[in-house]
Amino acid sequence: MFELGETIAFVFGVVALGYIAGWTGLVRSASGDALTEFAVAVALPALLFRTMVQIDLHGATPWRLWLAYFSVIPCVWTAGHLIITGLFGRERPAGVVGGVASSFSNMLLLGFPLLTSVYGQPGLDVLSLLISIHLPVMLAASIVTFEWARSGQGGSISPARIAKDFFGKLFSNPLIIGILCGLAWRVTGWPVPSLAMRFIDAFAGIAGIIALFAMGLGLRKYGIGGNVKPAIVLALLKLFLMPALALVSAYLAGLPVVAAQVVVVVAAMPTGVNPYLIASRFGTGQMLASNTMTISTAGAVVTTVFWLAVAQAVFT
């Protein structure tokens, strides 16, 4: 437990250092955008490429893993949507933001370094399998539900526009490119040239620390504004309801020990920046998404230790 606490302290400590650096002016807030862009466009794709090339599935397709995690998302998403529209009286588009913010885990900037520290390569393999379809699933769900929300306000659903938005965003995303390139190289059966692997290892090796520091700078930038009460409720859904449901789902799916623990821990990750970007794209709920990200990240300092301990106690 001491080692576990130390790992959590280190991971969130780097995030805190990024926040302090932005708060004191030691590093300009604009640098956080540059670091995040570097992490997402270069370092993390390199890490995903390497993982996809080296991953060992033991001849199995991870359907149970995907089912265990992604069956939880509609439940939490619906709860977030209904709370924002019903309890707080917001319109459908804001409800969509609430659904995304309460169910979109920060797998990249926080998940990669944390799970690598706790579980090593086996945990990274499981996380990579989740990430490989997480972004496409959440992006598609966001586009479809926003179209549905607009239709309720007198607009119309355009399948062609949905498909164009989805595939345009999907295949221009560096993370998806890294995953697809890694899988394609794996299919060839060729070894990665040593010089190329040195480049990949160099960028992949700094992905975690860059991502965490950039996340801290980002939290300083976004901060907390209006919509605090609904954001607190969404953060509670993210930090407690989602991992609790994931625990039950992983148990019922009969996942292997590491996979089951990773599913719970990933579900317990705080809200990432993507809900804010999605909200900005559709022009509604930006502050709601930003506050949920900041509040859930602050709360995750404590709740992550709790869910890690619970997962290790249940799945042994």
PDB file of C-alpha atoms in Angstrom:
ATOM      1  CA  MET A   1       0.000   0.000   0.000  1.00  0.00           C
ATOM      2  CA  PHE A   2       2.901   2.367   0.725  1.00  0.00           C
ATOM      3  CA  GLU A   3       4.358   1.790  -2.748  1.00  0.00           C
ATOM      4  CA  LEU A   4       0.922   2.308  -4.276  1.00  0.00           C
ATOM      5  CA  GLY A   5       0.476   5.589  -2.416  1.00  0.00           C
ATOM      6  CA  GLU A   6       3.940   6.714  -3.450  1.00  0.00           C
ATOM      7  CA  THR A   7       3.153   5.997  -7.111  1.00  0.00           C
ATOM      8  CA  ILE A   8      -0.076   8.001  -6.925  1.00  0.00           C
ATOM      9  CA  ALA A   9       1.758  10.828  -5.144  1.00  0.00           C
ATOM     10  CA  PHE A  10       4.407  10.935  -7.864  1.00  0.00           C
ATOM     11  CA  VAL A  11       1.924  10.932 -10.745  1.00  0.00           C
ATOM     12  CA  PHE A  12      -0.312  13.630  -9.298  1.00  0.00           C
ATOM     13  CA  GLY A  13       2.766  15.441  -7.985  1.00  0.00           C
ATOM     14  CA  VAL A  14       3.975  16.000 -11.548  1.00  0.00           C
ATOM     15  CA  VAL A  15       0.511  17.318 -12.429  1.00  0.00           C
ATOM     16  CA  ALA A  16       0.730  19.653  -9.420  1.00  0.00           C
ATOM     17  CA  LEU A  17       4.165  20.869 -10.504  1.00  0.00           C
ATOM     18  CA  GLY A  18       2.735  21.722 -13.917  1.00  0.00           C
ATOM     19  CA  TYR A  19      -0.098  23.638 -12.256  1.00  0.00           C
ATOM     20  CA  ILE A  20       2.321  25.506  -9.947  1.00  0.00           C
ATOM     21  CA  ALA A  21       4.606  26.341 -12.869  1.00  0.00           C
ATOM     22  CA  GLY A  22       1.675  27.943 -14.677  1.00  0.00           C
ATOM     23  CA  TRP A  23       0.326  29.655 -11.570  1.00  0.00           C
ATOM     24  CA  THR A  24       3.673  31.264 -10.679  1.00  0.00           C
ATOM     25  CA  GLY A  25       4.378  32.282 -14.266  1.00  0.00           C
ATOM     26  CA  LEU A  26       7.506  30.123 -14.410  1.00  0.00           C
ATOM     27  CA  VAL A  27       6.042  28.540 -17.531  1.00  0.00           C
ATOM     28  CA  ARG A  28       3.555  30.433 -19.683  1.00  0.00           C
ATOM     29  CA  SER A  29       0.071  28.959 -19.899  1.00  0.00           C
ATOM     30  CA  ALA A  30       0.368  28.905 -23.681  1.00  0.00           C
ATOM     31  CA  SER A  31       3.225  26.444 -23.266  1.00  0.00           C
ATOM     32  CA  GLY A  32       0.717  23.944 -21.879  1.00  0.00           C
ATOM     33  CA  ASP A  33      -1.046  23.876 -25.240  1.00  0.00           C
ATOM     34  CA  ALA A  34       2.275  23.278 -26.992  1.00  0.00           C
ATOM     35  CA  LEU A  35       3.274  20.493 -24.595  1.00  0.00           C
ATOM     36  CA  THR A  36      -0.138  18.849 -24.897  1.00  0.00           C
ATOM     37  CA  GLU A  37       0.055  19.059 -28.671  1.00  0.00           C
ATOM     38  CA  PHE A  38       3.517  17.490 -28.614  1.00  0.00           C
ATOM     39  CA  ALA A  39       2.364  14.709 -26.294  1.00  0.00           C
ATOM     40  CA  VAL A  40      -0.760  13.927 -28.315  1.00  0.00           C
ATOM     41  CA  ALA A  41       0.751  14.390 -31.784  1.00  0.00           C
ATOM     42  CA  VAL A  42       4.203  12.845 -31.297  1.00  0.00           C
ATOM     43  CA  ALA A  43       5.048  11.160 -27.989  1.00  0.00           C
ATOM     44  CA  LEU A  44       1.833   9.231 -27.271  1.00  0.00           C
ATOM     45  CA  PRO A  45       1.397   8.038 -30.890  1.00  0.00           C
ATOM     46  CA  ALA A  46       4.961   6.697 -30.724  1.00  0.00           C
ATOM     47  CA  LEU A  47       4.081   4.874 -27.494  1.00  0.00           C
ATOM     48  CA  LEU A  48       0.896   3.468 -29.052  1.00  0.00           C
ATOM     49  CA  PHE A  49       2.764   2.370 -32.173  1.00  0.00           C
ATOM     50  CA  ARG A  50       5.339   0.513 -30.098  1.00  0.00           C
ATOM     51  CA  THR A  51       2.674  -1.091 -27.947  1.00  0.00           C
ATOM     52  CA  MET A  52       0.611  -2.251 -30.926  1.00  0.00           C
ATOM     53  CA  VAL A  53       3.717  -3.783 -32.524  1.00  0.00           C
ATOM     54  CA  GLN A  54       4.773  -5.590 -29.348  1.00  0.00           C
ATOM     55  CA  ILE A  55       1.429  -6.401 -27.709  1.00  0.00           C
ATOM     56  CA  ASP A  56       0.748 -10.062 -26.938  1.00  0.00           C
ATOM     57  CA  LEU A  57      -2.927 -11.036 -27.126  1.00  0.00           C
ATOM     58  CA  HIS A  58      -2.191 -14.730 -26.578  1.00  0.00           C
ATOM     59  CA  GLY A  59      -4.288 -15.456 -29.660  1.00  0.00           C
ATOM     60  CA  ALA A  60      -7.430 -13.939 -28.143  1.00  0.00           C
ATOM     61  CA  THR A  61      -9.627 -11.082 -29.328  1.00  0.00           C
ATOM     62  CA  PRO A  62     -10.369  -8.744 -26.407  1.00  0.00           C
ATOM     63  CA  TRP A  63     -14.162  -8.733 -26.787  1.00  0.00           C
ATOM     64  CA  ARG A  64     -14.775  -9.370 -23.083  1.00  0.00           C
ATOM     65  CA  LEU A  65     -12.460  -6.502 -22.146  1.00  0.00           C
ATOM     66  CA  TRP A  66     -14.222  -4.086 -24.471  1.00  0.00           C
ATOM     67  CA  LEU A  67     -17.665  -5.284 -23.369  1.00  0.00           C
ATOM     68  CA  ALA A  68     -16.783  -4.924 -19.678  1.00  0.00           C
ATOM     69  CA  TYR A  69     -15.650  -1.317 -20.077  1.00  0.00           C
ATOM     70  CA  PHE A  70     -17.877   0.071 -22.792  1.00  0.00           C
ATOM     71  CA  SER A  71     -21.091  -1.416 -21.400  1.00  0.00           C
ATOM     72  CA  VAL A  72     -20.655   0.957 -18.443  1.00  0.00           C
ATOM     73  CA  ILE A  73     -20.388   4.157 -20.493  1.00  0.00           C
ATOM     74  CA  PRO A  74     -24.060   4.378 -21.644  1.00  0.00           C
ATOM     75  CA  CYS A  75     -25.237   4.066 -18.035  1.00  0.00           C
ATOM     76  CA  VAL A  76     -23.028   6.883 -16.750  1.00  0.00           C
ATOM     77  CA  TRP A  77     -23.569   9.011 -19.859  1.00  0.00           C
ATOM     78  CA  THR A  78     -27.361   8.745 -19.462  1.00  0.00           C
ATOM     79  CA  ALA A  79     -27.142   9.612 -15.761  1.00  0.00           C
ATOM     80  CA  GLY A  80     -25.036  12.695 -16.520  1.00  0.00           C
ATOM     81  CA  HIS A  81     -27.377  13.804 -19.284  1.00  0.00           C
ATOM     82  CA  LEU A  82     -30.527  13.399 -17.205  1.00  0.00           C
ATOM     83  CA  ILE A  83     -29.028  15.198 -14.197  1.00  0.00           C
ATOM     84  CA  ILE A  84     -28.022  18.221 -16.291  1.00  0.00           C
ATOM     85  CA  THR A  85     -31.338  18.427 -18.167  1.00  0.00           C
ATOM     86  CA  GLY A  86     -33.680  17.288 -15.379  1.00  0.00           C
ATOM     87  CA  LEU A  87     -32.132  18.398 -12.107  1.00  0.00           C
ATOM     88  CA  PHE A  88     -30.433  21.569 -13.350  1.00  0.00           C
ATOM     89  CA  GLY A  89     -32.907  22.429 -16.123  1.00  0.00           C
ATOM     90  CA  ARG A  90     -30.382  22.816 -18.940  1.00  0.00           C
ATOM     91  CA  GLU A  91     -31.189  22.153 -22.594  1.00  0.00           C
ATOM     92  CA  ARG A  92     -30.356  18.974 -24.509  1.00  0.00           C
ATOM     93  CA  PRO A  93     -26.969  20.089 -25.939  1.00  0.00           C
ATOM     94  CA  ALA A  94     -25.710  20.907 -22.433  1.00  0.00           C
ATOM     95  CA  GLY A  95     -27.031  17.518 -21.338  1.00  0.00           C
ATOM     96  CA  VAL A  96     -24.890  15.884 -24.015  1.00  0.00           C
ATOM     97  CA  VAL A  97     -21.841  17.690 -22.611  1.00  0.00           C
ATOM     98  CA  GLY A  98     -22.814  16.418 -19.155  1.00  0.00           C
ATOM     99  CA  GLY A  99     -23.011  12.879 -20.476  1.00  0.00           C
ATOM    100  CA  VAL A 100     -19.626  13.073 -22.173  1.00  0.00           C
ATOM    101  CA  ALA A 101     -17.938  14.767 -19.184  1.00  0.00           C
ATOM    102  CA  SER A 102     -19.210  12.161 -16.713  1.00  0.00           C
ATOM    103  CA  SER A 103     -18.067   9.165 -18.792  1.00  0.00           C
ATOM    104  CA  PHE A 104     -14.907  10.232 -20.685  1.00  0.00           C
ATOM    105  CA  SER A 105     -11.862   9.027 -18.747  1.00  0.00           C
ATOM    106  CA  ASN A 106      -8.487  10.732 -19.049  1.00  0.00           C
ATOM    107  CA  MET A 107      -6.798   7.641 -20.484  1.00  0.00           C
ATOM    108  CA  LEU A 108      -4.040   9.521 -22.270  1.00  0.00           C
ATOM    109  CA  LEU A 109      -2.457  12.278 -20.207  1.00  0.00           C
ATOM    110  CA  LEU A 110      -3.080  10.538 -16.864  1.00  0.00           C
ATOM    111  CA  GLY A 111      -3.892   6.911 -17.672  1.00  0.00           C
ATOM    112  CA  PHE A 112      -0.703   6.056 -19.544  1.00  0.00           C
ATOM    113  CA  PRO A 113       1.815   7.214 -16.911  1.00  0.00           C
ATOM    114  CA  LEU A 114      -0.267   5.999 -13.959  1.00  0.00           C
ATOM    115  CA  LEU A 115      -0.978   2.496 -15.243  1.00  0.00           C
ATOM    116  CA  THR A 116       2.564   2.108 -16.525  1.00  0.00           C
ATOM    117  CA  SER A 117       3.851   2.946 -13.052  1.00  0.00           C
ATOM    118  CA  VAL A 118       1.454   0.567 -11.298  1.00  0.00           C
ATOM    119  CA  TYR A 119       1.182  -2.387 -13.701  1.00  0.00           C
ATOM    120  CA  GLY A 120       4.085  -2.016 -16.115  1.00  0.00           C
ATOM    121  CA  GLN A 121       3.829  -3.335 -19.672  1.00  0.00           C
ATOM    122  CA  PRO A 122       0.856  -5.703 -18.997  1.00  0.00           C
ATOM    123  CA  GLY A 123      -1.228  -2.758 -17.802  1.00  0.00           C
ATOM    124  CA  LEU A 124      -0.101  -0.656 -20.754  1.00  0.00           C
ATOM    125  CA  ASP A 125      -1.163  -3.432 -23.142  1.00  0.00           C
ATOM    126  CA  VAL A 126      -4.674  -3.522 -21.667  1.00  0.00           C
ATOM    127  CA  LEU A 127      -4.949   0.272 -21.703  1.00  0.00           C
ATOM    128  CA  SER A 128      -3.840   0.393 -25.349  1.00  0.00           C
ATOM    129  CA  LEU A 129      -6.575  -2.047 -26.304  1.00  0.00           C
ATOM    130  CA  LEU A 130      -9.135   0.200 -24.616  1.00  0.00           C
ATOM    131  CA  ILE A 131      -7.744   3.348 -26.234  1.00  0.00           C
ATOM    132  CA  SER A 132      -7.780   1.701 -29.677  1.00  0.00           C
ATOM    133  CA  ILE A 133     -11.585   1.951 -29.782  1.00  0.00           C
ATOM    134  CA  HIS A 134     -12.301   4.446 -26.986  1.00  0.00           C
ATOM    135  CA  LEU A 135     -11.795   7.581 -29.058  1.00  0.00           C
ATOM    136  CA  PRO A 136     -13.766   6.320 -32.092  1.00  0.00           C
ATOM    137  CA  VAL A 137     -16.656   5.158 -29.887  1.00  0.00           C
ATOM    138  CA  MET A 138     -16.834   8.354 -27.832  1.00  0.00           C
ATOM    139  CA  LEU A 139     -16.379  10.597 -30.853  1.00  0.00           C
ATOM    140  CA  ALA A 140     -19.143   8.838 -32.774  1.00  0.00           C
ATOM    141  CA  ALA A 141     -21.453   8.909 -29.745  1.00  0.00           C
ATOM    142  CA  SER A 142     -20.802  12.622 -29.220  1.00  0.00           C
ATOM    143  CA  ILE A 143     -21.529  13.545 -32.839  1.00  0.00           C
ATOM    144  CA  VAL A 144     -24.708  11.433 -32.982  1.00  0.00           C
ATOM    145  CA  THR A 145     -26.095  12.687 -29.663  1.00  0.00           C
ATOM    146  CA  PHE A 146     -25.372  16.319 -30.528  1.00  0.00           C
ATOM    147  CA  GLU A 147     -27.264  15.844 -33.788  1.00  0.00           C
ATOM    148  CA  TRP A 148     -30.100  14.312 -31.784  1.00  0.00           C
ATOM    149  CA  ALA A 149     -30.043  17.261 -29.378  1.00  0.00           C
ATOM    150  CA  ARG A 150     -30.184  19.716 -32.240  1.00  0.00           C
ATOM    151  CA  SER A 151     -33.113  17.862 -33.809  1.00  0.00           C
ATOM    152  CA  GLY A 152     -35.019  18.389 -30.576  1.00  0.00           C
ATOM    153  CA  GLN A 153     -34.521  22.139 -31.010  1.00  0.00           C
ATOM    154  CA  GLY A 154     -35.978  22.213 -34.511  1.00  0.00           C
ATOM    155  CA  GLY A 155     -32.918  21.050 -36.449  1.00  0.00           C
ATOM    156  CA  SER A 156     -32.598  17.917 -38.548  1.00  0.00           C
ATOM    157  CA  ILE A 157     -30.335  14.889 -38.368  1.00  0.00           C
ATOM    158  CA  SER A 158     -28.001  14.574 -41.352  1.00  0.00           C
ATOM    159  CA  PRO A 159     -26.407  11.112 -41.659  1.00  0.00           C
ATOM    160  CA  ALA A 160     -24.017  12.431 -44.305  1.00  0.00           C
ATOM    161  CA  ARG A 161     -22.796  15.223 -42.002  1.00  0.00           C
ATOM    162  CA  ILE A 162     -22.432  12.753 -39.104  1.00  0.00           C
ATOM    163  CA  ALA A 163     -20.330  10.407 -41.237  1.00  0.00           C
ATOM    164  CA  LYS A 164     -18.212  13.253 -42.624  1.00  0.00           C
ATOM    165  CA  ASP A 165     -17.502  14.701 -39.172  1.00  0.00           C
ATOM    166  CA  PHE A 166     -16.741  11.300 -37.681  1.00  0.00           C
ATOM    167  CA  PHE A 167     -14.361   9.963 -40.321  1.00  0.00           C
ATOM    168  CA  GLY A 168     -12.717  13.341 -40.830  1.00  0.00           C
ATOM    169  CA  LYS A 169     -11.864  13.635 -37.139  1.00  0.00           C
ATOM    170  CA  LEU A 170     -11.010   9.949 -36.767  1.00  0.00           C
ATOM    171  CA  PHE A 171      -8.459   9.514 -39.510  1.00  0.00           C
ATOM    172  CA  SER A 172      -6.767  12.861 -38.885  1.00  0.00           C
ATOM    173  CA  ASN A 173      -6.177  12.027 -35.213  1.00  0.00           C
ATOM    174  CA  PRO A 174      -2.493  11.259 -34.488  1.00  0.00           C
ATOM    175  CA  LEU A 175      -3.422   8.675 -31.830  1.00  0.00           C
ATOM    176  CA  ILE A 176      -5.547   6.703 -34.283  1.00  0.00           C
ATOM    177  CA  ILE A 177      -2.779   6.982 -36.880  1.00  0.00           C
ATOM    178  CA  GLY A 178      -0.260   5.618 -34.368  1.00  0.00           C
ATOM    179  CA  ILE A 179      -2.537   2.679 -33.508  1.00  0.00           C
ATOM    180  CA  LEU A 180      -3.318   1.833 -37.143  1.00  0.00           C
ATOM    181  CA  CYS A 181       0.326   2.098 -38.209  1.00  0.00           C
ATOM    182  CA  GLY A 182       1.386  -0.137 -35.336  1.00  0.00           C
ATOM    183  CA  LEU A 183      -1.237  -2.759 -36.191  1.00  0.00           C
ATOM    184  CA  ALA A 184      -0.333  -2.594 -39.885  1.00  0.00           C
ATOM    185  CA  TRP A 185       3.356  -3.075 -39.119  1.00  0.00           C
ATOM    186  CA  ARG A 186       2.510  -5.961 -36.817  1.00  0.00           C
ATOM    187  CA  VAL A 187       0.590  -7.694 -39.604  1.00  0.00           C
ATOM    188  CA  THR A 188       3.636  -7.586 -41.894  1.00  0.00           C
ATOM    189  CA  GLY A 189       5.672  -9.545 -39.336  1.00  0.00           C
ATOM    190  CA  TRP A 190       8.733  -7.419 -40.112  1.00  0.00           C
ATOM    191  CA  PRO A 191      11.021  -6.297 -37.294  1.00  0.00           C
ATOM    192  CA  VAL A 192      11.184  -2.557 -36.761  1.00  0.00           C
ATOM    193  CA  PRO A 193      14.606  -1.292 -37.926  1.00  0.00           C
ATOM    194  CA  SER A 194      16.880  -0.569 -34.994  1.00  0.00           C
ATOM    195  CA  LEU A 195      17.366   3.110 -35.870  1.00  0.00           C
ATOM    196  CA  ALA A 196      13.623   3.635 -36.223  1.00  0.00           C
ATOM    197  CA  MET A 197      13.042   1.905 -32.891  1.00  0.00           C
ATOM    198  CA  ARG A 198      15.545   4.212 -31.215  1.00  0.00           C
ATOM    199  CA  PHE A 199      13.510   7.202 -32.386  1.00  0.00           C
ATOM    200  CA  ILE A 200      10.259   5.558 -31.274  1.00  0.00           C
ATOM    201  CA  ASP A 201      11.686   4.605 -27.873  1.00  0.00           C
ATOM    202  CA  ALA A 202      13.039   8.119 -27.363  1.00  0.00           C
ATOM    203  CA  PHE A 203       9.653   9.767 -27.893  1.00  0.00           C
ATOM    204  CA  ALA A 204       7.659   7.026 -26.169  1.00  0.00           C
ATOM    205  CA  GLY A 205       9.933   7.228 -23.123  1.00  0.00           C
ATOM    206  CA  ILE A 206       9.085  10.870 -22.413  1.00  0.00           C
ATOM    207  CA  ALA A 207       5.365  10.616 -23.221  1.00  0.00           C
ATOM    208  CA  GLY A 208       4.262  10.058 -19.628  1.00  0.00           C
ATOM    209  CA  ILE A 209       6.104  12.887 -17.899  1.00  0.00           C
ATOM    210  CA  ILE A 210       5.335  15.397 -20.665  1.00  0.00           C
ATOM    211  CA  ALA A 211       1.651  14.438 -20.595  1.00  0.00           C
ATOM    212  CA  LEU A 212       1.382  14.852 -16.820  1.00  0.00           C
ATOM    213  CA  PHE A 213       3.147  18.231 -16.742  1.00  0.00           C
ATOM    214  CA  ALA A 214       1.056  19.483 -19.672  1.00  0.00           C
ATOM    215  CA  MET A 215      -2.075  18.352 -17.882  1.00  0.00           C
ATOM    216  CA  GLY A 216      -1.123  20.463 -14.851  1.00  0.00           C
ATOM    217  CA  LEU A 217      -0.615  23.517 -17.042  1.00  0.00           C
ATOM    218  CA  GLY A 218      -3.954  22.820 -18.700  1.00  0.00           C
ATOM    219  CA  LEU A 219      -5.770  22.706 -15.370  1.00  0.00           C
ATOM    220  CA  ARG A 220      -4.309  26.106 -14.507  1.00  0.00           C
ATOM    221  CA  LYS A 221      -5.554  27.442 -17.831  1.00  0.00           C
ATOM    222  CA  TYR A 222      -9.103  26.090 -17.603  1.00  0.00           C
ATOM    223  CA  GLY A 223      -9.633  26.642 -13.866  1.00  0.00           C
ATOM    224  CA  ILE A 224     -13.081  26.784 -12.265  1.00  0.00           C
ATOM    225  CA  GLY A 225     -15.766  29.295 -13.210  1.00  0.00           C
ATOM    226  CA  GLY A 226     -19.564  29.066 -13.296  1.00  0.00           C
ATOM    227  CA  ASN A 227     -21.621  25.876 -13.281  1.00  0.00           C
ATOM    228  CA  VAL A 228     -19.804  24.613 -10.193  1.00  0.00           C
ATOM    229  CA  LYS A 229     -22.683  22.651  -8.638  1.00  0.00           C
ATOM    230  CA  PRO A 230     -23.523  20.593 -11.742  1.00  0.00           C
ATOM    231  CA  ALA A 231     -19.811  20.039 -12.335  1.00  0.00           C
ATOM    232  CA  ILE A 232     -19.428  18.636  -8.799  1.00  0.00           C
ATOM    233  CA  VAL A 233     -22.287  16.210  -9.431  1.00  0.00           C
ATOM    234  CA  LEU A 234     -20.759  15.106 -12.754  1.00  0.00           C
ATOM    235  CA  ALA A 235     -17.382  14.663 -11.059  1.00  0.00           C
ATOM    236  CA  LEU A 236     -19.005  12.430  -8.440  1.00  0.00           C
ATOM    237  CA  LEU A 237     -20.539  10.304 -11.190  1.00  0.00           C
ATOM    238  CA  LYS A 238     -17.139  10.030 -12.849  1.00  0.00           C
ATOM    239  CA  LEU A 239     -15.167   9.212  -9.716  1.00  0.00           C
ATOM    240  CA  PHE A 240     -17.639   6.895  -7.973  1.00  0.00           C
ATOM    241  CA  LEU A 241     -20.491   5.638 -10.158  1.00  0.00           C
ATOM    242  CA  MET A 242     -18.418   4.745 -13.198  1.00  0.00           C
ATOM    243  CA  PRO A 243     -15.692   2.731 -11.400  1.00  0.00           C
ATOM    244  CA  ALA A 244     -18.322   1.006  -9.233  1.00  0.00           C
ATOM    245  CA  LEU A 245     -20.201  -0.145 -12.330  1.00  0.00           C
ATOM    246  CA  ALA A 246     -16.919  -1.122 -13.991  1.00  0.00           C
ATOM    247  CA  LEU A 247     -16.024  -3.254 -10.973  1.00  0.00           C
ATOM    248  CA  VAL A 248     -19.272  -5.203 -11.296  1.00  0.00           C
ATOM    249  CA  SER A 249     -18.943  -5.441 -15.078  1.00  0.00           C
ATOM    250  CA  ALA A 250     -15.350  -6.714 -14.947  1.00  0.00           C
ATOM    251  CA  TYR A 251     -16.332  -9.291 -12.336  1.00  0.00           C
ATOM    252  CA  LEU A 252     -19.285 -10.556 -14.384  1.00  0.00           C
ATOM    253  CA  ALA A 253     -17.139 -10.704 -17.529  1.00  0.00           C
ATOM    254  CA  GLY A 254     -14.603 -12.923 -15.760  1.00  0.00           C
ATOM    255  CA  LEU A 255     -11.624 -10.880 -16.919  1.00  0.00           C
ATOM    256  CA  PRO A 256      -8.055 -11.865 -16.016  1.00  0.00           C
ATOM    257  CA  VAL A 257      -6.687 -10.166 -12.916  1.00  0.00           C
ATOM    258  CA  VAL A 258      -4.666  -7.374 -14.530  1.00  0.00           C
ATOM    259  CA  ALA A 259      -7.318  -6.642 -17.163  1.00  0.00           C
ATOM    260  CA  ALA A 260     -10.057  -6.461 -14.512  1.00  0.00           C
ATOM    261  CA  GLN A 261      -8.033  -4.114 -12.310  1.00  0.00           C
ATOM    262  CA  VAL A 262      -7.149  -1.869 -15.248  1.00  0.00           C
ATOM    263  CA  VAL A 263     -10.809  -1.618 -16.298  1.00  0.00           C
ATOM    264  CA  VAL A 264     -11.734  -0.376 -12.813  1.00  0.00           C
ATOM    265  CA  VAL A 265      -8.820   2.042 -12.549  1.00  0.00           C
ATOM    266  CA  VAL A 266      -9.402   3.472 -16.025  1.00  0.00           C
ATOM    267  CA  ALA A 267     -13.078   3.989 -15.183  1.00  0.00           C
ATOM    268  CA  ALA A 268     -11.936   5.829 -12.031  1.00  0.00           C
ATOM    269  CA  MET A 269      -9.743   8.235 -14.020  1.00  0.00           C
ATOM    270  CA  PRO A 270     -10.928  11.859 -13.883  1.00  0.00           C
ATOM    271  CA  THR A 271     -12.519  13.571 -16.857  1.00  0.00           C
ATOM    272  CA  GLY A 272     -10.099  14.360 -19.660  1.00  0.00           C
ATOM    273  CA  VAL A 273      -9.842  17.444 -21.845  1.00  0.00           C
ATOM    274  CA  ASN A 274     -11.760  15.928 -24.774  1.00  0.00           C
ATOM    275  CA  PRO A 275     -15.235  16.781 -23.389  1.00  0.00           C
ATOM    276  CA  TYR A 276     -14.153  20.437 -23.256  1.00  0.00           C
ATOM    277  CA  LEU A 277     -12.921  20.251 -26.853  1.00  0.00           C
ATOM    278  CA  ILE A 278     -16.167  18.598 -27.927  1.00  0.00           C
ATOM    279  CA  ALA A 279     -18.191  21.251 -26.090  1.00  0.00           C
ATOM    280  CA  SER A 280     -16.153  23.985 -27.781  1.00  0.00           C
ATOM    281  CA  ARG A 281     -16.706  22.349 -31.157  1.00  0.00           C
ATOM    282  CA  PHE A 282     -20.479  22.489 -30.705  1.00  0.00           C
ATOM    283  CA  GLY A 283     -20.544  25.827 -28.887  1.00  0.00           C
ATOM    284  CA  THR A 284     -22.195  24.857 -25.603  1.00  0.00           C
ATOM    285  CA  GLY A 285     -21.274  23.680 -22.091  1.00  0.00           C
ATOM    286  CA  GLN A 286     -17.588  24.640 -22.247  1.00  0.00           C
ATOM    287  CA  MET A 287     -17.418  25.824 -18.645  1.00  0.00           C
ATOM    288  CA  LEU A 288     -19.372  22.787 -17.460  1.00  0.00           C
ATOM    289  CA  ALA A 289     -16.845  20.462 -19.092  1.00  0.00           C
ATOM    290  CA  SER A 290     -13.869  22.518 -17.891  1.00  0.00           C
ATOM    291  CA  ASN A 291     -15.073  22.554 -14.287  1.00  0.00           C
ATOM    292  CA  THR A 292     -15.802  18.835 -14.316  1.00  0.00           C
ATOM    293  CA  MET A 293     -12.280  18.141 -15.554  1.00  0.00           C
ATOM    294  CA  THR A 294     -10.669  20.337 -12.878  1.00  0.00           C
ATOM    295  CA  ILE A 295     -12.836  19.160  -9.959  1.00  0.00           C
ATOM    296  CA  SER A 296     -12.631  15.465 -10.870  1.00  0.00           C
ATOM    297  CA  THR A 297      -8.850  15.680 -11.248  1.00  0.00           C
ATOM    298  CA  ALA A 298      -8.511  17.244  -7.801  1.00  0.00           C
ATOM    299  CA  GLY A 299     -10.776  14.580  -6.297  1.00  0.00           C
ATOM    300  CA  ALA A 300      -8.969  11.774  -8.110  1.00  0.00           C
ATOM    301  CA  VAL A 301      -5.879  12.355  -5.968  1.00  0.00           C
ATOM    302  CA  VAL A 302      -7.784  10.536  -3.191  1.00  0.00           C
ATOM    303  CA  THR A 303     -10.295   8.385  -5.063  1.00  0.00           C
ATOM    304  CA  THR A 304      -7.703   6.783  -7.339  1.00  0.00           C
ATOM    305  CA  VAL A 305      -5.934   5.275  -4.334  1.00  0.00           C
ATOM    306  CA  PHE A 306      -9.286   3.992  -3.080  1.00  0.00           C
ATOM    307  CA  TRP A 307     -10.262   2.310  -6.347  1.00  0.00           C
ATOM    308  CA  LEU A 308      -6.796   0.870  -6.903  1.00  0.00           C
ATOM    309  CA  ALA A 309      -6.983  -0.731  -3.459  1.00  0.00           C
ATOM    310  CA  VAL A 310     -10.541  -1.995  -4.059  1.00  0.00           C
ATOM    311  CA  ALA A 311      -9.618  -3.458  -7.448  1.00  0.00           C
ATOM    312  CA  GLN A 312      -6.595  -5.233  -6.025  1.00  0.00           C
ATOM    313  CA  ALA A 313      -8.656  -6.594  -3.129  1.00  0.00           C
ATOM    314  CA  VAL A 314     -11.464  -7.910  -5.350  1.00  0.00           C
ATOM    315  CA  PHE A 315      -9.349  -9.249  -8.219  1.00  0.00           C
ATOM    316  CA  THR A 316      -6.431 -11.278  -6.873  1.00  0.00           C
TER     317      THR A 316
END
